Coordinates of C-alpha atoms in Angstrom, one line a residue:
Chain A
M7 CA 0.0 0.0 0.0
L8 CA 2.7 2.4 1.1
N9 CA 4.9 1.4 -1.7
R10 CA 2.1 1.8 -4.2
A11 CA 1.4 5.2 -2.9
S12 CA 5.0 6.2 -3.1
T13 CA 5.4 5.0 -6.6
Y14 CA 2.2 6.7 -7.6
L15 CA 3.6 10.0 -6.2
Y16 CA 7.0 9.5 -7.7
R17 CA 5.4 9.2 -11.2
R18 CA 3.3 12.3 -10.6
P19 CA 5.8 15.0 -9.5
R20 CA 3.1 17.7 -9.8
L21 CA 0.8 16.0 -7.3
A22 CA 3.7 15.4 -4.9
L23 CA 4.7 19.0 -5.2
A24 CA 1.1 20.1 -4.5
L25 CA 1.1 17.9 -1.4
L26 CA 4.4 19.3 -0.2
L27 CA 3.5 22.9 -0.9
G28 CA -0.1 22.8 0.2
P29 CA 0.2 23.2 3.9
P30 CA 2.8 25.9 4.1
M31 CA 1.1 27.9 1.3
M32 CA -2.3 27.5 2.8
Y33 CA -0.9 29.0 6.0
M34 CA 1.1 31.8 4.5
V35 CA -1.4 32.8 1.9
V36 CA -4.6 32.5 3.9
V37 CA -3.4 33.6 7.3
Y38 CA -0.6 35.9 6.5
L39 CA -1.4 37.5 3.1
G40 CA -5.0 37.4 4.0
S41 CA -4.4 39.5 7.1
L42 CA -2.2 41.9 5.2
F43 CA -4.8 42.3 2.5
N44 CA -7.4 42.9 5.2
L45 CA -5.1 45.6 6.7
L46 CA -4.9 47.2 3.2
V47 CA -8.7 47.3 3.0
Y48 CA -8.9 49.0 6.4
S49 CA -6.5 51.7 5.3
F50 CA -9.2 52.8 2.9
Y51 CA -11.7 53.2 5.7
S52 CA -11.9 56.2 7.9
L53 CA -12.6 57.0 11.5
E54 CA -15.7 59.0 12.4
G55 CA -14.3 61.9 14.5
F56 CA -17.1 62.2 17.0
T57 CA -18.2 58.6 17.6
G58 CA -14.8 57.1 17.2
L59 CA -16.3 54.3 15.1
I60 CA -14.8 53.0 11.9
V61 CA -16.7 54.0 8.8
R62 CA -16.5 51.1 6.3
K63 CA -16.7 53.1 3.2
F64 CA -14.0 53.6 0.6
T65 CA -12.1 56.8 1.1
L66 CA -8.7 58.2 0.5
S67 CA -9.0 60.7 3.4
T68 CA -7.0 58.5 5.8
Y69 CA -4.1 58.5 3.3
A70 CA -4.4 62.2 3.0
Q71 CA -3.7 62.4 6.8
L72 CA -0.4 60.8 6.2
F73 CA 0.8 63.9 4.3
E74 CA 0.1 66.2 7.2
P75 CA 3.4 67.7 8.3
A76 CA 3.4 65.9 11.7
N77 CA 3.2 62.5 10.0
L78 CA 5.6 63.4 7.2
D79 CA 8.0 64.3 10.0
I80 CA 7.6 60.9 11.5
F81 CA 8.4 59.2 8.2
K82 CA 11.4 61.3 7.6
R83 CA 12.8 60.9 11.2
T84 CA 12.3 57.1 11.0
T85 CA 13.8 56.6 7.5
M86 CA 16.9 58.7 8.4
M87 CA 17.4 56.8 11.6
A88 CA 17.1 53.5 9.7
A89 CA 19.6 54.6 7.1
A90 CA 22.1 55.8 9.8
V91 CA 21.7 52.6 11.7
T92 CA 22.3 50.5 8.6
F93 CA 25.4 52.4 7.7
A94 CA 26.9 52.2 11.1
D95 CA 26.1 48.5 11.4
A96 CA 27.8 47.8 8.0
L97 CA 30.8 49.7 9.2
I98 CA 31.1 47.8 12.5
A99 CA 30.1 44.5 11.0
F100 CA 32.6 44.3 8.2
P101 CA 35.9 44.1 10.1
L102 CA 34.5 41.4 12.4
A103 CA 33.0 39.4 9.6
Y104 CA 36.2 39.8 7.5
Y105 CA 38.5 38.7 10.3
T106 CA 36.3 35.8 11.1
A107 CA 35.9 34.6 7.5
K108 CA 39.5 35.0 6.3
F109 CA 42.0 35.3 9.1
A110 CA 40.7 33.3 12.1
S111 CA 42.1 29.8 12.7
P112 CA 39.4 27.1 12.3
R113 CA 39.1 26.7 16.1
L114 CA 38.9 30.4 16.7
K115 CA 36.4 30.8 13.9
T116 CA 34.0 28.3 15.4
W117 CA 34.0 30.3 18.6
L118 CA 33.6 33.6 16.8
V119 CA 30.7 32.4 14.8
I120 CA 29.0 31.3 18.0
A121 CA 29.8 34.6 19.7
I122 CA 28.3 36.5 16.7
T123 CA 25.2 34.3 16.5
M124 CA 24.4 34.1 20.2
P125 CA 23.1 37.7 20.5
L126 CA 21.0 37.2 17.4
W127 CA 19.1 34.5 19.1
S128 CA 19.1 35.9 22.6
S129 CA 16.4 38.1 23.9
Y130 CA 16.0 41.3 22.0
L131 CA 14.1 43.0 24.8
V132 CA 16.8 42.1 27.4
R133 CA 19.3 43.6 25.1
V134 CA 17.3 46.9 24.8
Y135 CA 17.0 46.8 28.6
A136 CA 20.7 46.5 29.0
W137 CA 21.0 50.0 27.5
K138 CA 18.5 51.5 29.8
L139 CA 20.9 50.6 32.5
I140 CA 24.0 51.8 30.6
L141 CA 22.6 55.1 29.3
A142 CA 20.8 56.1 32.6
Q143 CA 21.9 59.5 33.8
E144 CA 23.4 58.0 37.0
G145 CA 24.5 54.9 35.1
I146 CA 27.8 53.4 33.9
L147 CA 28.3 55.3 30.7
S148 CA 28.0 58.7 32.4
W149 CA 30.3 57.5 35.1
F150 CA 32.8 56.5 32.5
I151 CA 32.5 59.7 30.5
N152 CA 33.0 61.7 33.7
L153 CA 36.0 59.6 34.5
L154 CA 37.6 60.6 31.2
H155 CA 36.4 64.2 31.7
L156 CA 34.5 64.1 28.4
D157 CA 31.2 65.4 29.8
G158 CA 31.8 68.7 28.0
V159 CA 31.8 66.8 24.6
L160 CA 28.7 64.9 25.6
N161 CA 26.8 68.0 26.5
W162 CA 27.9 69.7 23.4
L163 CA 26.5 66.7 21.3
L164 CA 23.3 66.7 23.3
G165 CA 22.9 70.4 22.7
F166 CA 22.0 69.8 19.0
E167 CA 18.3 70.1 18.7
S168 CA 17.9 67.4 16.0
I169 CA 19.9 64.7 17.7
G170 CA 20.3 65.8 21.3
G171 CA 18.1 65.8 24.4
S172 CA 18.2 66.2 28.1
S173 CA 20.3 63.1 28.6
L174 CA 21.7 60.2 26.6
A175 CA 18.8 57.9 27.6
L176 CA 16.3 60.4 26.3
S177 CA 18.1 61.5 23.1
P178 CA 18.1 60.3 19.5
I179 CA 21.8 59.6 19.9
G180 CA 21.0 57.1 22.7
L181 CA 18.3 55.5 20.5
F182 CA 20.7 55.3 17.6
I183 CA 23.3 53.5 19.7
V184 CA 20.7 51.0 20.9
F185 CA 19.4 50.3 17.3
V186 CA 23.0 49.8 16.1
Y187 CA 23.6 47.4 18.9
I188 CA 20.5 45.3 18.7
W189 CA 20.5 44.8 14.9
L190 CA 24.3 44.4 14.5
P191 CA 24.3 40.5 14.4
Y192 CA 21.7 40.7 11.5
M193 CA 24.3 42.6 9.5
I194 CA 27.4 40.5 10.5
L195 CA 26.0 37.1 9.5
P196 CA 25.0 37.8 5.9
V197 CA 28.3 39.6 5.4
L198 CA 30.2 36.7 6.9
T199 CA 28.3 34.3 4.7
S200 CA 29.1 36.2 1.5
L201 CA 32.8 36.6 2.5
E202 CA 33.1 32.9 3.2
R203 CA 31.9 32.2 -0.4
V204 CA 34.8 34.2 -1.8
P205 CA 37.2 31.4 -2.7
K206 CA 40.7 31.6 -1.3
S207 CA 42.2 30.9 -4.7
L208 CA 40.7 34.1 -6.0
L209 CA 42.5 36.1 -3.3
E210 CA 45.7 34.2 -4.0
A211 CA 45.3 34.9 -7.7
S212 CA 44.8 38.5 -7.0
G213 CA 48.0 38.6 -4.9
D214 CA 49.9 36.6 -7.4
L215 CA 49.0 39.0 -10.1
G216 CA 50.6 41.7 -8.0
A217 CA 47.7 43.4 -6.2
K218 CA 48.6 44.7 -2.8
P219 CA 46.3 43.6 0.1
L220 CA 44.4 46.8 0.0
Q221 CA 43.9 46.5 -3.7
T222 CA 42.7 43.0 -3.4
F223 CA 40.3 44.2 -0.7
R224 CA 38.9 46.9 -2.8
A225 CA 38.7 45.2 -6.2
V226 CA 37.9 41.6 -5.2
I227 CA 36.6 41.3 -1.7
L228 CA 34.4 44.4 -1.4
P229 CA 32.4 43.8 -4.6
L230 CA 31.9 40.1 -3.7
A231 CA 30.8 40.9 -0.2
F232 CA 28.4 43.6 -1.2
P233 CA 25.4 41.3 -1.7
G234 CA 25.9 40.3 1.9
V235 CA 25.9 43.9 3.1
V236 CA 22.7 44.5 1.1
A237 CA 21.2 41.4 2.6
G238 CA 22.1 42.5 6.1
S239 CA 20.7 46.0 5.4
I240 CA 17.3 44.5 4.6
F241 CA 17.1 43.5 8.3
T242 CA 18.7 46.5 9.9
F243 CA 16.6 48.8 7.8
S244 CA 13.3 47.0 8.2
L245 CA 13.8 46.3 11.8
T246 CA 14.5 49.9 12.6
L247 CA 11.6 51.1 10.5
G248 CA 9.0 49.1 12.4
D249 CA 10.4 49.0 15.9
F250 CA 8.4 50.6 18.6
I251 CA 9.9 49.0 21.7
A252 CA 13.2 50.9 21.7
P253 CA 11.7 54.3 21.1
I254 CA 9.1 53.7 23.9
V255 CA 11.7 52.5 26.3
L256 CA 14.5 54.9 25.5
G257 CA 13.5 57.7 23.2
N258 CA 12.1 61.1 24.1
S259 CA 8.5 61.7 23.1
K260 CA 9.3 62.2 19.4
F261 CA 7.4 59.6 17.4
F262 CA 8.8 56.9 15.1
I263 CA 6.7 55.0 12.6
G264 CA 6.3 52.0 14.8
M265 CA 5.4 54.0 17.8
A266 CA 2.9 56.1 15.9
V267 CA 1.2 53.0 14.5
Y268 CA 1.2 51.5 18.0
S269 CA -0.5 54.5 19.6
Y270 CA -3.0 55.1 16.7
Q271 CA -4.1 51.5 16.9
G272 CA -4.0 51.2 20.7
T273 CA -5.0 54.3 22.6
A274 CA -6.6 56.2 19.7
G275 CA -8.4 53.2 18.4
N276 CA -7.8 54.6 14.9
I277 CA -7.1 51.4 13.0
P278 CA -7.6 52.9 9.5
L279 CA -4.9 55.5 10.2
A280 CA -2.6 52.9 11.8
A281 CA -3.2 50.7 8.7
A282 CA -2.4 53.5 6.3
M283 CA 0.7 54.3 8.3
T284 CA 2.1 50.8 8.0
M285 CA 1.7 51.0 4.2
G286 CA 4.7 53.3 4.4
P287 CA 7.2 50.8 5.6
I288 CA 5.6 48.1 3.5
V289 CA 6.1 50.0 0.3
I290 CA 9.6 51.0 1.4
M291 CA 10.5 47.4 2.1
I292 CA 9.0 45.9 -1.0
V293 CA 11.0 48.4 -3.2
Y294 CA 14.0 47.6 -1.1
L295 CA 13.5 43.8 -1.4
L296 CA 13.1 44.0 -5.1
L297 CA 16.3 46.1 -5.4
A298 CA 18.1 43.8 -3.1
R299 CA 17.1 40.8 -5.2
R300 CA 18.6 42.4 -8.2
L301 CA 21.8 42.9 -6.3
G302 CA 21.9 39.2 -5.5
A303 CA 21.3 39.7 -1.8
F304 CA 18.9 36.7 -1.4
D305 CA 21.7 34.3 -2.1
A306 CA 23.6 35.7 0.9
L307 CA 20.8 35.2 3.3
Chain B
M20 CA 45.6 23.1 5.9
R21 CA 47.8 26.1 5.1
S22 CA 48.0 28.7 7.8
N23 CA 46.2 32.0 7.2
P24 CA 48.0 35.2 6.5
E25 CA 48.2 37.5 9.5
A26 CA 45.6 40.2 9.9
S27 CA 46.7 43.7 10.4
W28 CA 46.5 45.2 13.9
G29 CA 43.8 47.7 12.7
L30 CA 41.6 44.9 11.6
K31 CA 42.1 42.9 14.7
L32 CA 41.3 45.9 16.9
A33 CA 38.2 46.7 14.9
A34 CA 37.0 43.1 15.1
L35 CA 37.7 43.0 18.8
G36 CA 35.8 46.2 19.3
G37 CA 32.8 44.8 17.4
L38 CA 32.9 41.7 19.5
L39 CA 33.0 43.6 22.8
F40 CA 30.2 45.9 21.7
L41 CA 28.1 42.8 21.1
H42 CA 28.7 41.3 24.5
V43 CA 29.6 43.7 27.2
P44 CA 26.2 45.3 27.6
I45 CA 24.6 42.0 28.7
L46 CA 27.2 41.6 31.4
I47 CA 26.1 45.0 32.8
I48 CA 22.7 43.5 33.5
F49 CA 24.4 40.6 35.4
L50 CA 26.2 43.2 37.5
Y51 CA 23.0 45.0 38.3
T52 CA 21.2 42.0 39.6
L53 CA 23.4 42.5 42.7
T54 CA 22.5 46.1 43.4
P55 CA 20.7 46.9 46.6
D56 CA 19.4 50.1 45.0
E57 CA 15.7 49.8 44.2
T58 CA 15.0 53.1 42.5
T59 CA 17.9 54.1 40.4
Y60 CA 20.6 52.6 38.2
T61 CA 23.5 54.2 40.1
F62 CA 26.9 53.2 39.1
P63 CA 29.2 52.2 40.9
L64 CA 26.8 50.0 42.8
P65 CA 26.2 51.2 46.3
G66 CA 26.6 47.7 47.7
I67 CA 26.1 44.0 46.9
T68 CA 23.1 41.8 47.7
F69 CA 21.8 38.5 46.6
K70 CA 18.2 38.9 47.9
W71 CA 16.5 39.7 44.6
F72 CA 17.0 36.1 43.3
G73 CA 14.8 34.9 46.2
V74 CA 12.3 37.7 45.6
A75 CA 12.0 36.8 41.9
W76 CA 11.6 33.1 42.7
Q77 CA 8.5 33.8 44.9
R78 CA 6.7 35.7 42.1
E79 CA 3.6 33.8 40.8
D80 CA 3.1 36.1 37.8
L81 CA 6.6 35.4 36.6
W82 CA 6.1 31.6 36.7
R83 CA 2.8 32.0 34.8
A84 CA 4.5 34.1 32.1
L85 CA 7.4 31.7 31.8
T86 CA 5.1 28.7 31.4
L87 CA 3.1 30.5 28.7
S88 CA 6.3 31.5 26.8
F89 CA 7.5 27.9 26.8
Q90 CA 4.3 26.5 25.6
V91 CA 3.9 29.1 22.8
A92 CA 7.5 28.6 21.6
A93 CA 7.2 24.9 21.6
V94 CA 4.0 24.8 19.6
A95 CA 5.1 27.5 17.2
T96 CA 8.4 25.6 16.7
V97 CA 6.7 22.4 15.8
A98 CA 4.4 24.2 13.3
A99 CA 7.4 25.9 11.8
L100 CA 9.4 22.7 11.5
I101 CA 6.6 21.0 9.6
L102 CA 5.6 23.9 7.3
G103 CA 9.2 25.0 6.7
T104 CA 10.5 21.5 5.9
L105 CA 7.6 20.9 3.5
A106 CA 8.2 24.2 1.7
A107 CA 12.0 23.6 1.5
A108 CA 11.4 20.1 0.0
A109 CA 9.0 21.5 -2.6
V110 CA 11.3 24.3 -3.6
Y111 CA 14.4 22.0 -3.7
R112 CA 13.0 19.1 -5.6
S113 CA 11.2 20.8 -8.4
N114 CA 11.6 23.8 -10.6
F115 CA 8.2 25.2 -10.9
F116 CA 6.7 28.5 -11.9
G117 CA 6.5 30.8 -8.9
R118 CA 9.3 29.2 -7.0
E119 CA 11.0 32.6 -6.4
A120 CA 7.7 33.9 -5.2
I121 CA 7.6 31.3 -2.4
S122 CA 10.9 32.4 -1.0
F123 CA 9.7 35.9 -1.2
L124 CA 6.4 35.2 0.6
L125 CA 8.1 33.2 3.3
I126 CA 10.7 35.9 4.0
L127 CA 8.1 38.7 4.2
P128 CA 7.2 38.2 7.8
I129 CA 10.7 38.8 8.9
A130 CA 11.5 41.3 6.2
L131 CA 8.5 43.5 6.9
P132 CA 8.6 45.3 10.2
G133 CA 7.1 43.1 13.0
I134 CA 4.5 45.8 13.7
V135 CA 3.0 45.2 10.3
T136 CA 2.5 41.5 10.9
G137 CA 1.2 42.3 14.4
I138 CA -1.4 44.9 13.4
A139 CA -2.5 43.0 10.4
L140 CA -3.1 39.8 12.4
R141 CA -4.8 41.8 15.2
T142 CA -7.2 43.5 12.8
A143 CA -8.0 40.2 11.0
I144 CA -8.5 38.3 14.3
G145 CA -10.6 41.1 15.7
G146 CA -12.6 41.3 12.5
F147 CA -13.6 37.7 12.8
D148 CA -14.4 38.1 16.5
I149 CA -12.0 35.4 17.4
P150 CA -11.0 35.8 21.1
F151 CA -7.3 36.5 21.7
S152 CA -5.8 33.5 23.3
F153 CA -2.9 31.1 23.4
W154 CA -3.6 30.1 19.8
T155 CA -3.6 33.6 18.4
I156 CA -0.2 34.1 19.9
V157 CA 1.0 30.9 18.3
I158 CA -0.5 31.8 14.9
G159 CA 1.5 35.1 15.0
H160 CA 4.7 33.4 16.0
A161 CA 4.5 30.7 13.4
T162 CA 4.4 33.2 10.5
F163 CA 7.9 34.3 11.1
C164 CA 9.3 31.0 12.5
V165 CA 8.6 29.1 9.2
V166 CA 11.2 31.0 7.2
V167 CA 14.0 30.2 9.7
V168 CA 13.4 26.5 9.4
Y169 CA 12.9 26.8 5.6
N170 CA 16.2 28.6 5.1
N171 CA 18.2 26.1 7.2
V172 CA 16.7 23.0 5.6
L173 CA 16.8 24.4 2.1
A174 CA 20.5 25.2 2.5
R175 CA 21.1 21.6 3.7
F176 CA 19.1 20.1 0.8
R177 CA 21.2 22.1 -1.6
R178 CA 24.4 20.6 -0.2
M179 CA 22.9 17.1 -0.2
Q180 CA 23.5 14.8 -3.2
G181 CA 20.3 14.3 -5.1
S182 CA 21.6 11.0 -6.3
Q183 CA 21.4 9.6 -2.7
I184 CA 17.6 9.9 -2.9
E185 CA 17.5 8.3 -6.3
A186 CA 19.7 5.5 -5.2
S187 CA 17.5 4.8 -2.2
M188 CA 14.5 4.7 -4.4
D189 CA 16.2 2.5 -7.0
L190 CA 17.1 0.1 -4.3
G191 CA 13.5 -0.3 -3.5
A192 CA 12.9 2.0 -0.6
N193 CA 9.5 3.8 -0.6
S194 CA 9.2 7.5 0.1
I195 CA 8.7 7.1 3.8
Q196 CA 11.8 4.8 4.1
T197 CA 13.8 7.2 2.0
F198 CA 12.8 10.1 4.2
R199 CA 13.5 8.2 7.4
Y200 CA 16.9 6.7 6.4
V201 CA 18.3 9.0 3.8
I202 CA 16.8 12.4 4.0
L203 CA 16.2 12.8 7.8
P204 CA 19.8 11.9 8.8
N205 CA 21.0 14.4 6.3
I206 CA 18.9 17.3 7.4
A207 CA 18.7 16.4 11.1
T208 CA 21.2 19.0 12.3
A209 CA 19.6 21.6 10.0
L210 CA 16.2 20.8 11.6
L211 CA 17.7 21.1 15.0
A212 CA 19.4 24.4 14.2
G213 CA 16.3 25.8 12.5
G214 CA 14.1 24.6 15.3
M215 CA 16.3 26.1 18.0
L216 CA 16.4 29.4 16.2
A217 CA 12.6 29.3 15.7
F218 CA 12.2 28.5 19.4
A219 CA 14.5 31.4 20.5
L220 CA 12.7 33.8 18.1
S221 CA 9.4 32.9 19.5
F222 CA 10.5 32.8 23.1
D223 CA 11.7 36.4 23.1
E224 CA 9.2 37.8 20.6
V225 CA 7.4 40.9 21.9
I226 CA 6.3 43.0 19.0
V227 CA 3.8 40.7 17.3
T228 CA 2.9 39.3 20.7
T229 CA 1.7 42.7 22.0
F230 CA -0.9 42.6 19.2
T231 CA -2.0 39.0 19.2
A232 CA -2.1 38.3 23.0
G233 CA -5.2 39.0 25.0
Q234 CA -4.9 39.3 28.7
Q235 CA -2.1 36.8 29.2
S236 CA 1.4 37.9 29.3
T237 CA 4.4 36.0 28.0
L238 CA 7.8 36.6 29.7
P239 CA 8.8 39.3 27.1
I240 CA 5.4 41.1 27.6
W241 CA 6.1 41.0 31.3
I242 CA 9.5 42.6 30.8
F243 CA 8.1 45.1 28.4
S244 CA 5.5 46.3 30.9
Q245 CA 8.3 46.7 33.4
L246 CA 10.3 48.8 31.0
V247 CA 7.4 51.1 30.3
R248 CA 6.4 51.5 33.9
P249 CA 9.3 50.3 36.1
R250 CA 7.8 48.9 39.3
D251 CA 10.2 46.1 40.2
R252 CA 13.6 47.2 38.9
P253 CA 15.7 44.7 40.8
V254 CA 13.3 41.8 39.9
T255 CA 13.4 42.8 36.2
N256 CA 17.2 42.6 36.3
V257 CA 17.0 39.1 37.7
V258 CA 14.4 38.1 35.1
A259 CA 16.5 39.6 32.3
M260 CA 19.5 37.6 33.4
F261 CA 17.5 34.5 33.7
V262 CA 16.1 34.9 30.1
M263 CA 19.7 35.3 28.8
L264 CA 20.9 32.2 30.6
I265 CA 18.0 30.0 29.8
T266 CA 18.4 30.7 26.1
F267 CA 22.2 30.5 26.2
V268 CA 22.5 26.8 26.9
P269 CA 20.3 25.3 24.1
I270 CA 21.5 27.8 21.6
F271 CA 25.1 27.2 22.5
L272 CA 24.7 23.4 22.2
A273 CA 22.9 23.7 18.8
Q274 CA 25.6 26.0 17.6
R275 CA 28.4 23.6 18.6
L276 CA 26.5 20.8 16.9
S277 CA 26.1 22.5 13.6
A278 CA 29.7 23.9 13.8
Q279 CA 31.0 20.4 14.3
N280 CA 28.9 19.2 11.4
S281 CA 30.3 21.7 9.0
D282 CA 33.8 21.0 10.2
T283 CA 33.6 17.4 9.2
E284 CA 32.1 18.4 5.9
G285 CA 35.1 20.6 5.3
E286 CA 37.5 17.8 5.9
T287 CA 36.1 15.5 3.3
K288 CA 36.5 18.1 0.6

């Protein structure tokens, strides 16, 4: 019976394929895409101002609200933060990934890979929390800065209106550090993967042909590792765009997209506006993913 | 194996700096579990005490949250293992129209900001008047856990020799036997690694959970509420350390396992 069934399936690859694909696709298409589509529909509804009830009639007025200066500001602030975080992460990730992939002895490499992967799997919240302790006004970082007599520099930085604040814990600078910290492993791993795929013989060939190490780095390694950086940036960018935990825990009261969506949906009960607001990051990410795929980033995941 | 060329000092320092940046902050939490100071995060610590461990142990709400987190993560992981492996097998074994779209669809839940998944599910669940419960949390978690298993298993499939499966079938094994004796041993460590990652993702997930949970709180939700309105700072420190340690052991073991596996593969080349 079992053998017959197995032969039957072997002869009909299409049916076998359908059986394999059925359950995961049912789940992802019905539950996930269905919900997303539902959200899209809600973004075309609106909220009745007086009653606070959702009017289930097609309208673009909710989207129009997104273009109010306050909301545009939120988009701008969030996107710039995401870009800055992505850039900083790439900068910090590259040396560590490069060293791990190309210079570490096999034994050391095993340990380094573990050390890089551990934070990725460990609790994101706890890692945000760590910075609440570190950045607190009476906390360890201030103590350290005072020890080095750098408090003047810190106050000077915090004095800038766009990035500063009353203290590190309540400023965009602090939030930036936290974002860079929590998403860093998401950048290191894809870069590491893409660097590992660069064959040693290629580097040797480059050296044999007379390239100096720096030239090899620029002309061979960097272009080949670039898809990894792009793959990593998908995560750092997207995760920063949608995060509302870190801004709530650490930021000042300035809204980021995630926070705005959270409060529109929660306290304001304005699901249509929250839905319309999430379309921002969705559109940004879909464009980003399509670009990333062209750059070969998916192979580096 | 030939020895690697030496890295420059600048590279070594930069790599070390990145490594320290990744790990030192967590140690700060460990340090703070010992502080006697209940209201601020004063450094240097005003003293040392071990009493908060006992206080945390007595808390009923923590035990409830911990149990819920474990159950959710376990069920979500099982679901992800099944769905992810099926999808990976389908994508690996045949070249069909829309294959790229499947990778794309599966990666969406982690590529899109978590808040999108969260609010989409909340609106849909609310729209159908389904009560928020244990199962709504699991449904949310499974969406982003599937891709982790899928990626791990698919990568392993691609390294596997397709001829092994054909040989097994030629020698008279049926699909189930082939799966049990040829495919499963090959993908076992990938399943373990993917499963562990899925478990860890689910165990510490907070963004989607805030939207899909009803009144119950998972451990991350408990911590989050403490971060927004700090009531028990010292207990939060202890819980944070506990969460780090409890995820450390299985993740570390799984890592070692898959590292050993790729080492042996490297030697046969």
